[in-house]
C-alpha cells in the first residue's frame, strides 16, 4: 500500500488555491474560501505564503457590494516558468509555459523513432536549451522540465510494460539522463495523465470538474483530473482505458488480457484491418516500395484521411473502432461519474471528427447517470500539445506541494509520487 | 459542472485528520504531519479544534526517541455515536457505532419487500429508537442517521434509475420522511459507496489506500475510497461497475446499454440461467407451489448453496458469472490502479468462496500494473453489515466537514453533496 492518494488529496492546499486563482484570473480571499471549502484562516495563511514567494500579486479591489471592497489576487505570470516535453515515437513536442500555464513558446521535432535513447536525450537537452534561449527567459525562473511519454513509467521501476513501439526504452533511466544532460530537475509521467492536466489548464475546464482526457496516440490511455488534481492511483497507472475489456472472449492483448479495446479497436487494429483489405491498403498507401519509416501512427493517419474523404471502406473500419471506443468511454464515465470527457492526442487530432459524434451519441444514450447530468464530450482544441502543456503544468503544481519544500515524505509514499530527479550538479 | 470533487478533496482536513487518528489508534502530532502531508500549523489548528469539541483526547506521551517525548492523541470514542441503516429489498440492517466506527449494537429486521414506503419508514423509525434505547446511549450524543439503499439516490432527484426490485420507491422523499419520523438528521447515500467506507473503517484497510468494495446484492455496484474519503463523482453515481460492458454486442440491460456485466452475470442472470435448466430449477427449489415471497436474492442464495454442495450444473453457472465479474473487477482495477478490492454485500456473503478465487486469478494474471504491485483481493469479514457500518461512518465524517459547521456552500455544490436532511422540529 502506498500513500499516493493521501498525498494527492491532502498535500495540495497550496496547489489547490493556486489552481483556483489561475482558473479565476482574479479572485478575492472570500472567493477562495467559497471555491475551495477551506477555512478563512487556511486561505489567509496560504495566500500570505504565495505572496511572500512572489507567485501571487494583490491587484486592486473589487467593485463594492455594500461592505468593504475586497482585495483581488492574481498570479504573477512572469514569476516562474516551466518546460514541458512530450516524447513520442512519432514526434517530440516542447513547450515553455509561464506560471499561468500559458504557452510562451513551442517547437516540434522528429520523434524518438528507432534512435537509441542516449542520442535522443542529448538531442532533447539541446532543444530545451534552444527553446529557453530563444524566448530570453531568465533561467533562474525556470522551475524544471516535465517529461511525458507513452506507457507507465516511474523512476523506480523503469518502463516495465513498455508499449511495442518504445521497446528500446525499457529500463532506460530517462529522467536521470535528461536531468544530467539539461541541468534542470526533471519530472517524469505518462502522456495520458499529462494530457488530462493540459486540457484542464488550457481547455477551459472548470476547477471543480471531474474530467478525463481520452488520449489516442499509437495506443489508447486516459488521464483523470479531479478538481484540478491529477488522480494517479496506487502506482501511477490509473486510467488504463486501453485495457478495458469490450469482449470477454475477444483476442489476446499484449498486456495479457482478452478483448481489450486497444487490441480490438486501437490504431494498430485499425491499420491491420485496413491492410487486410488489399484494395484499400493500396489506395491509402499502406503497401508499396515508397514507404519510408512506416509507423502505426502514419498508417492510421492515412486510413483516417481516406475516411474523411468519404472512402466507404475506410469509414466503416473507423466507425467500428469508434463504436468500441465509445463503449470504453462509457465504462470510464460510469465508473468515475464524469463531468467532462476530452478526446485528445495525435490520433484524435486527425480522426476526431469521426470519433466525436459516435462517443457523444453513446454517452447521450446510455451513460448511467444521464437522468442527473450529461457528460460534456469535446474534441480538444490543442490535441497535439496538450500532453506537453500538462507536463509543464505538473512542474508548476509540484512547486507548490511539500515535496519541493523539503518536507520528508514517509518512505512508502516515495514510489508512487512522481519524483523530481535533480541533476547531480544542481 | 458541480463542485463535488473539490469539496470531497479539500473540505475535509478535519475528516482526514480524524480518519488518521482513528486508523492509528494513538498518534502524535508529528505522526499526523507525516501521515497527512499537512503542515505543522494546519495539524496544530485542526487538533486544537478536535480537542475543544471533545472528539479527541490527549493521552500520555510516547516513548522517548531522544528528544522531547511526544503527546499522543486518540479519539474519545464515547463522545459521539451514529446510526447506520441499510435498507434493502431482502432485509433492513441497523447498527449503532461509536466515534471510532466500532459497532456498539446491531439488529436485522425484514426487508422492504413489497411494503409501501410510508409503512417501512414508520417501522424504521421505531426500530432506530429501540436500538438507541436498548444500549442506553445519551440521545444528545447521537449525531444522526446514515441511510443507504440500492441504486443512485439523491435528495434532489429521487431514485431516477430505480432498480427493478425497488420501483415503488421511485420519487419517494425517503430522507425527509425518515428525518421527520425519527427526529434526527438523515444522510442518504447508496449502499455500495457505504459498503466501501464500511470496509475501510472496519476491515483493516490502511488510511492511505485506494480501495474499492465490489458489492453484490440483488444488483452489482462498487464503492470507491481514496485515502479514507469516499469518491462519489459528479452526481454521486461513481462506481457503477454493474454497467461495465463485457460484451459490446451482448443483450440489452435495463440501463439502456448492451452487454453490462450485471445483465450478463449478476444474480438475476444467474437465477434466470438456473431456472432455464428444469432439473436444476426443481432441485434447488426455484419452482413449485411452496415458494413464498420469491426474490432474486433468495433464489440466488439457493443456487449458491447447490454450487457449494458441489452440484455441477449450479457450479458451472456461478463459475461463468464469476469469470465475467472478474473481468469487470479488472477493468475497475486498471482504471483506478487499486490497492485493495473487497468483495462484499449479501450475495458475496453467500457465494464469495466461489467468486473470490476467480477474481484473484484474473487480477494476478492480467491486472495492468501487476509488475509494479498486486491488488489485494479479499472477501469481506462483515459482508452483511458493511453498508450499515459505512452509513454510520458517513454521519461521523460529515460531522467534521464544513456542511455541519454552517459554512455556506456555493449553490452549484448543493446537488452533488450528500445533504443532511434535518427534521422540521430539530
PDB file of N, CA, C and O in Angstrom, chain B residues 241-284:
ATOM      1  N   UNK B 241     -20.166  -0.214 -11.477  1.00  0.00           N
ATOM      2  CA  UNK B 241     -19.459  -1.320 -12.110  1.00  0.00           C
ATOM      3  C   UNK B 241     -20.420  -2.345 -12.710  1.00  0.00           C
ATOM      4  O   UNK B 241     -20.052  -3.076 -13.627  1.00  0.00           O
ATOM      5  N   UNK B 242     -21.650  -2.390 -12.230  1.00  0.00           N
ATOM      6  CA  UNK B 242     -22.637  -3.301 -12.811  1.00  0.00           C
ATOM      7  C   UNK B 242     -22.902  -2.982 -14.270  1.00  0.00           C
ATOM      8  O   UNK B 242     -23.339  -3.840 -15.036  1.00  0.00           O
ATOM      9  N   UNK B 243     -22.575  -1.737 -14.659  1.00  0.00           N
ATOM     10  CA  UNK B 243     -22.847  -1.309 -16.025  1.00  0.00           C
ATOM     11  C   UNK B 243     -21.562  -1.118 -16.819  1.00  0.00           C
ATOM     12  O   UNK B 243     -21.476  -0.280 -17.713  1.00  0.00           O
ATOM     13  N   UNK B 244     -20.556  -1.908 -16.486  1.00  0.00           N
ATOM     14  CA  UNK B 244     -19.378  -2.101 -17.329  1.00  0.00           C
ATOM     15  C   UNK B 244     -19.777  -3.096 -18.415  1.00  0.00           C
ATOM     16  O   UNK B 244     -20.381  -4.128 -18.130  1.00  0.00           O
ATOM     17  N   UNK B 245     -19.401  -2.767 -19.632  1.00  0.00           N
ATOM     18  CA  UNK B 245     -19.697  -3.656 -20.758  1.00  0.00           C
ATOM     19  C   UNK B 245     -18.673  -4.791 -20.806  1.00  0.00           C
ATOM     20  O   UNK B 245     -17.475  -4.544 -20.803  1.00  0.00           O
ATOM     21  N   UNK B 246     -19.151  -6.028 -20.835  1.00  0.00           N
ATOM     22  CA  UNK B 246     -18.222  -7.146 -21.039  1.00  0.00           C
ATOM     23  C   UNK B 246     -18.458  -7.822 -22.383  1.00  0.00           C
ATOM     24  O   UNK B 246     -17.802  -8.788 -22.735  1.00  0.00           O
ATOM     25  N   UNK B 247     -19.407  -7.300 -23.131  1.00  0.00           N
ATOM     26  CA  UNK B 247     -19.661  -7.829 -24.471  1.00  0.00           C
ATOM     27  C   UNK B 247     -20.430  -6.754 -25.235  1.00  0.00           C
ATOM     28  O   UNK B 247     -21.637  -6.599 -25.045  1.00  0.00           O
ATOM     29  N   UNK B 248     -19.688  -6.045 -26.099  1.00  0.00           N
ATOM     30  CA  UNK B 248     -20.275  -4.879 -26.775  1.00  0.00           C
ATOM     31  C   UNK B 248     -21.503  -5.257 -27.599  1.00  0.00           C
ATOM     32  O   UNK B 248     -22.343  -4.411 -27.884  1.00  0.00           O
ATOM     33  N   UNK B 249     -21.622  -6.531 -27.966  1.00  0.00           N
ATOM     34  CA  UNK B 249     -22.758  -6.981 -28.763  1.00  0.00           C
ATOM     35  C   UNK B 249     -23.743  -7.794 -27.919  1.00  0.00           C
ATOM     36  O   UNK B 249     -24.617  -8.467 -28.444  1.00  0.00           O
ATOM     37  N   UNK B 250     -23.599  -7.727 -26.602  1.00  0.00           N
ATOM     38  CA  UNK B 250     -24.427  -8.535 -25.695  1.00  0.00           C
ATOM     39  C   UNK B 250     -25.861  -8.051 -25.585  1.00  0.00           C
ATOM     40  O   UNK B 250     -26.261  -7.091 -26.255  1.00  0.00           O
ATOM     41  N   UNK B 251     -26.659  -8.694 -24.738  1.00  0.00           N
ATOM     42  CA  UNK B 251     -28.084  -8.347 -24.587  1.00  0.00           C
ATOM     43  C   UNK B 251     -28.276  -6.973 -23.941  1.00  0.00           C
ATOM     44  O   UNK B 251     -27.388  -6.476 -23.253  1.00  0.00           O
ATOM     45  N   UNK B 252     -29.440  -6.396 -24.162  1.00  0.00           N
ATOM     46  CA  UNK B 252     -29.699  -5.062 -23.613  1.00  0.00           C
ATOM     47  C   UNK B 252     -29.987  -5.147 -22.111  1.00  0.00           C
ATOM     48  O   UNK B 252     -30.631  -6.072 -21.638  1.00  0.00           O
ATOM     49  N   UNK B 253     -29.466  -4.165 -21.379  1.00  0.00           N
ATOM     50  CA  UNK B 253     -29.633  -4.082 -19.918  1.00  0.00           C
ATOM     51  C   UNK B 253     -30.742  -3.076 -19.617  1.00  0.00           C
ATOM     52  O   UNK B 253     -31.077  -2.238 -20.456  1.00  0.00           O
ATOM     53  N   UNK B 254     -31.300  -3.126 -18.410  1.00  0.00           N
ATOM     54  CA  UNK B 254     -32.349  -2.163 -18.059  1.00  0.00           C
ATOM     55  C   UNK B 254     -31.860  -0.724 -18.076  1.00  0.00           C
ATOM     56  O   UNK B 254     -32.642   0.219 -18.165  1.00  0.00           O
ATOM     57  N   UNK B 255     -30.524  -0.531 -18.010  1.00  0.00           N
ATOM     58  CA  UNK B 255     -29.973   0.837 -18.009  1.00  0.00           C
ATOM     59  C   UNK B 255     -29.940   1.448 -19.404  1.00  0.00           C
ATOM     60  O   UNK B 255     -29.675   2.636 -19.553  1.00  0.00           O
ATOM     61  N   UNK B 256     -30.159   0.640 -20.441  1.00  0.00           N
ATOM     62  CA  UNK B 256     -30.164   1.177 -21.799  1.00  0.00           C
ATOM     63  C   UNK B 256     -28.954   0.769 -22.624  1.00  0.00           C
ATOM     64  O   UNK B 256     -28.940   0.929 -23.833  1.00  0.00           O
ATOM     65  N   UNK B 257     -27.906   0.256 -21.971  1.00  0.00           N
ATOM     66  CA  UNK B 257     -26.705  -0.155 -22.700  1.00  0.00           C
ATOM     67  C   UNK B 257     -26.754  -1.655 -23.012  1.00  0.00           C
ATOM     68  O   UNK B 257     -27.676  -2.354 -22.608  1.00  0.00           O
ATOM     69  N   UNK B 258     -25.748  -2.124 -23.744  1.00  0.00           N
ATOM     70  CA  UNK B 258     -25.680  -3.539 -24.107  1.00  0.00           C
ATOM     71  C   UNK B 258     -24.536  -4.243 -23.383  1.00  0.00           C
ATOM     72  O   UNK B 258     -23.475  -3.674 -23.205  1.00  0.00           O
ATOM     73  N   UNK B 259     -24.742  -5.503 -23.026  1.00  0.00           N
ATOM     74  CA  UNK B 259     -23.664  -6.355 -22.529  1.00  0.00           C
ATOM     75  C   UNK B 259     -23.116  -5.935 -21.177  1.00  0.00           C
ATOM     76  O   UNK B 259     -21.966  -6.225 -20.852  1.00  0.00           O
ATOM     77  N   UNK B 260     -23.929  -5.253 -20.341  1.00  0.00           N
ATOM     78  CA  UNK B 260     -23.495  -4.882 -18.992  1.00  0.00           C
ATOM     79  C   UNK B 260     -23.254  -6.151 -18.179  1.00  0.00           C
ATOM     80  O   UNK B 260     -23.993  -7.131 -18.305  1.00  0.00           O
ATOM     81  N   UNK B 261     -22.251  -6.117 -17.311  1.00  0.00           N
ATOM     82  CA  UNK B 261     -21.911  -7.302 -16.531  1.00  0.00           C
ATOM     83  C   UNK B 261     -23.067  -7.700 -15.612  1.00  0.00           C
ATOM     84  O   UNK B 261     -23.284  -8.889 -15.375  1.00  0.00           O
ATOM     85  N   UNK B 262     -23.845  -6.735 -15.133  1.00  0.00           N
ATOM     86  CA  UNK B 262     -24.990  -7.088 -14.285  1.00  0.00           C
ATOM     87  C   UNK B 262     -26.027  -7.897 -15.067  1.00  0.00           C
ATOM     88  O   UNK B 262     -26.553  -8.886 -14.568  1.00  0.00           O
ATOM     89  N   UNK B 263     -26.275  -7.471 -16.319  1.00  0.00           N
ATOM     90  CA  UNK B 263     -27.253  -8.176 -17.149  1.00  0.00           C
ATOM     91  C   UNK B 263     -26.732  -9.544 -17.590  1.00  0.00           C
ATOM     92  O   UNK B 263     -27.488 -10.504 -17.704  1.00  0.00           O
ATOM     93  N   UNK B 264     -25.419  -9.637 -17.809  1.00  0.00           N
ATOM     94  CA  UNK B 264     -24.840 -10.892 -18.309  1.00  0.00           C
ATOM     95  C   UNK B 264     -24.588 -11.887 -17.184  1.00  0.00           C
ATOM     96  O   UNK B 264     -24.610 -13.091 -17.407  1.00  0.00           O
ATOM     97  N   UNK B 265     -24.263 -11.384 -15.979  1.00  0.00           N
ATOM     98  CA  UNK B 265     -23.703 -12.283 -14.966  1.00  0.00           C
ATOM     99  C   UNK B 265     -24.112 -11.957 -13.533  1.00  0.00           C
ATOM    100  O   UNK B 265     -23.608 -12.580 -12.609  1.00  0.00           O
ATOM    101  N   UNK B 266     -25.009 -11.004 -13.334  1.00  0.00           N
ATOM    102  CA  UNK B 266     -25.441 -10.663 -11.976  1.00  0.00           C
ATOM    103  C   UNK B 266     -26.404 -11.713 -11.416  1.00  0.00           C
ATOM    104  O   UNK B 266     -26.780 -12.654 -12.118  1.00  0.00           O
ATOM    105  N   UNK B 267     -26.808 -11.555 -10.164  1.00  0.00           N
ATOM    106  CA  UNK B 267     -27.707 -12.525  -9.542  1.00  0.00           C
ATOM    107  C   UNK B 267     -28.957 -12.841 -10.369  1.00  0.00           C
ATOM    108  O   UNK B 267     -29.325 -14.013 -10.483  1.00  0.00           O
ATOM    109  N   UNK B 268     -29.588 -11.839 -10.974  1.00  0.00           N
ATOM    110  CA  UNK B 268     -30.798 -12.106 -11.755  1.00  0.00           C
ATOM    111  C   UNK B 268     -30.479 -12.984 -12.962  1.00  0.00           C
ATOM    112  O   UNK B 268     -31.259 -13.875 -13.325  1.00  0.00           O
ATOM    113  N   UNK B 269     -29.297 -12.739 -13.595  1.00  0.00           N
ATOM    114  CA  UNK B 269     -28.895 -13.553 -14.744  1.00  0.00           C
ATOM    115  C   UNK B 269     -28.598 -14.984 -14.297  1.00  0.00           C
ATOM    116  O   UNK B 269     -28.951 -15.951 -14.987  1.00  0.00           O
ATOM    117  N   UNK B 270     -27.956 -15.125 -13.149  1.00  0.00           N
ATOM    118  CA  UNK B 270     -27.660 -16.460 -12.610  1.00  0.00           C
ATOM    119  C   UNK B 270     -28.961 -17.223 -12.364  1.00  0.00           C
ATOM    120  O   UNK B 270     -29.113 -18.385 -12.758  1.00  0.00           O
ATOM    121  N   UNK B 271     -29.921 -16.546 -11.744  1.00  0.00           N
ATOM    122  CA  UNK B 271     -31.200 -17.190 -11.439  1.00  0.00           C
ATOM    123  C   UNK B 271     -31.943 -17.561 -12.726  1.00  0.00           C
ATOM    124  O   UNK B 271     -32.493 -18.661 -12.843  1.00  0.00           O
ATOM    125  N   UNK B 272     -31.916 -16.677 -13.718  1.00  0.00           N
ATOM    126  CA  UNK B 272     -32.601 -16.957 -14.983  1.00  0.00           C
ATOM    127  C   UNK B 272     -31.992 -18.171 -15.667  1.00  0.00           C
ATOM    128  O   UNK B 272     -32.715 -19.021 -16.205  1.00  0.00           O
ATOM    129  N   UNK B 273     -30.662 -18.270 -15.654  1.00  0.00           N
ATOM    130  CA  UNK B 273     -29.994 -19.412 -16.286  1.00  0.00           C
ATOM    131  C   UNK B 273     -30.341 -20.698 -15.536  1.00  0.00           C
ATOM    132  O   UNK B 273     -30.601 -21.740 -16.152  1.00  0.00           O
ATOM    133  N   UNK B 274     -30.338 -20.618 -14.213  1.00  0.00           N
ATOM    134  CA  UNK B 274     -30.651 -21.808 -13.410  1.00  0.00           C
ATOM    135  C   UNK B 274     -32.099 -22.243 -13.643  1.00  0.00           C
ATOM    136  O   UNK B 274     -32.405 -23.433 -13.743  1.00  0.00           O
ATOM    137  N   UNK B 275     -32.977 -21.260 -13.769  1.00  0.00           N
ATOM    138  CA  UNK B 275     -34.391 -21.565 -13.974  1.00  0.00           C
ATOM    139  C   UNK B 275     -34.622 -22.252 -15.330  1.00  0.00           C
ATOM    140  O   UNK B 275     -35.527 -23.078 -15.466  1.00  0.00           O
ATOM    141  N   UNK B 276     -33.789 -21.900 -16.302  1.00  0.00           N
ATOM    142  CA  UNK B 276     -33.925 -22.490 -17.639  1.00  0.00           C
ATOM    143  C   UNK B 276     -33.524 -23.968 -17.648  1.00  0.00           C
ATOM    144  O   UNK B 276     -33.884 -24.712 -18.548  1.00  0.00           O
ATOM    145  N   UNK B 277     -32.766 -24.385 -16.668  1.00  0.00           N
ATOM    146  CA  UNK B 277     -32.389 -25.793 -16.531  1.00  0.00           C
ATOM    147  C   UNK B 277     -33.415 -26.443 -15.583  1.00  0.00           C
ATOM    148  O   UNK B 277     -33.319 -26.338 -14.365  1.00  0.00           O
ATOM    149  N   UNK B 278     -34.401 -27.142 -16.173  1.00  0.00           N
ATOM    150  CA  UNK B 278     -35.563 -27.567 -15.373  1.00  0.00           C
ATOM    151  C   UNK B 278     -35.194 -28.505 -14.227  1.00  0.00           C
ATOM    152  O   UNK B 278     -35.761 -28.424 -13.138  1.00  0.00           O
ATOM    153  N   UNK B 279     -34.206 -29.362 -14.487  1.00  0.00           N
ATOM    154  CA  UNK B 279     -33.793 -30.305 -13.440  1.00  0.00           C
ATOM    155  C   UNK B 279     -33.209 -29.534 -12.262  1.00  0.00           C
ATOM    156  O   UNK B 279     -33.584 -29.725 -11.101  1.00  0.00           O
ATOM    157  N   UNK B 280     -32.279 -28.632 -12.595  1.00  0.00           N
ATOM    158  CA  UNK B 280     -31.633 -27.828 -11.556  1.00  0.00           C
ATOM    159  C   UNK B 280     -32.666 -26.960 -10.813  1.00  0.00           C
ATOM    160  O   UNK B 280     -32.655 -26.870  -9.585  1.00  0.00           O
ATOM    161  N   UNK B 281     -33.554 -26.346 -11.583  1.00  0.00           N
ATOM    162  CA  UNK B 281     -34.547 -25.440 -11.011  1.00  0.00           C
ATOM    163  C   UNK B 281     -35.400 -26.174  -9.978  1.00  0.00           C
ATOM    164  O   UNK B 281     -35.662 -25.651  -8.887  1.00  0.00           O
ATOM    165  N   UNK B 282     -35.811 -27.413 -10.337  1.00  0.00           N
ATOM    166  CA  UNK B 282     -36.607 -28.198  -9.393  1.00  0.00           C
ATOM    167  C   UNK B 282     -35.777 -28.569  -8.174  1.00  0.00           C
ATOM    168  O   UNK B 282     -36.219 -28.452  -7.050  1.00  0.00           O
ATOM    169  N   UNK B 283     -34.529 -28.994  -8.459  1.00  0.00           N
ATOM    170  CA  UNK B 283     -33.665 -29.466  -7.370  1.00  0.00           C
ATOM    171  C   UNK B 283     -33.419 -28.396  -6.304  1.00  0.00           C
ATOM    172  O   UNK B 283     -33.436 -28.675  -5.106  1.00  0.00           O
ATOM    173  N   UNK B 284     -33.172 -27.158  -6.749  1.00  0.00           N
ATOM    174  CA  UNK B 284     -32.833 -26.123  -5.769  1.00  0.00           C
ATOM    175  C   UNK B 284     -34.066 -25.333  -5.314  1.00  0.00           C
ATOM    176  O   UNK B 284     -33.950 -24.414  -4.515  1.00  0.00           O
TER     177      UNK B 284
END
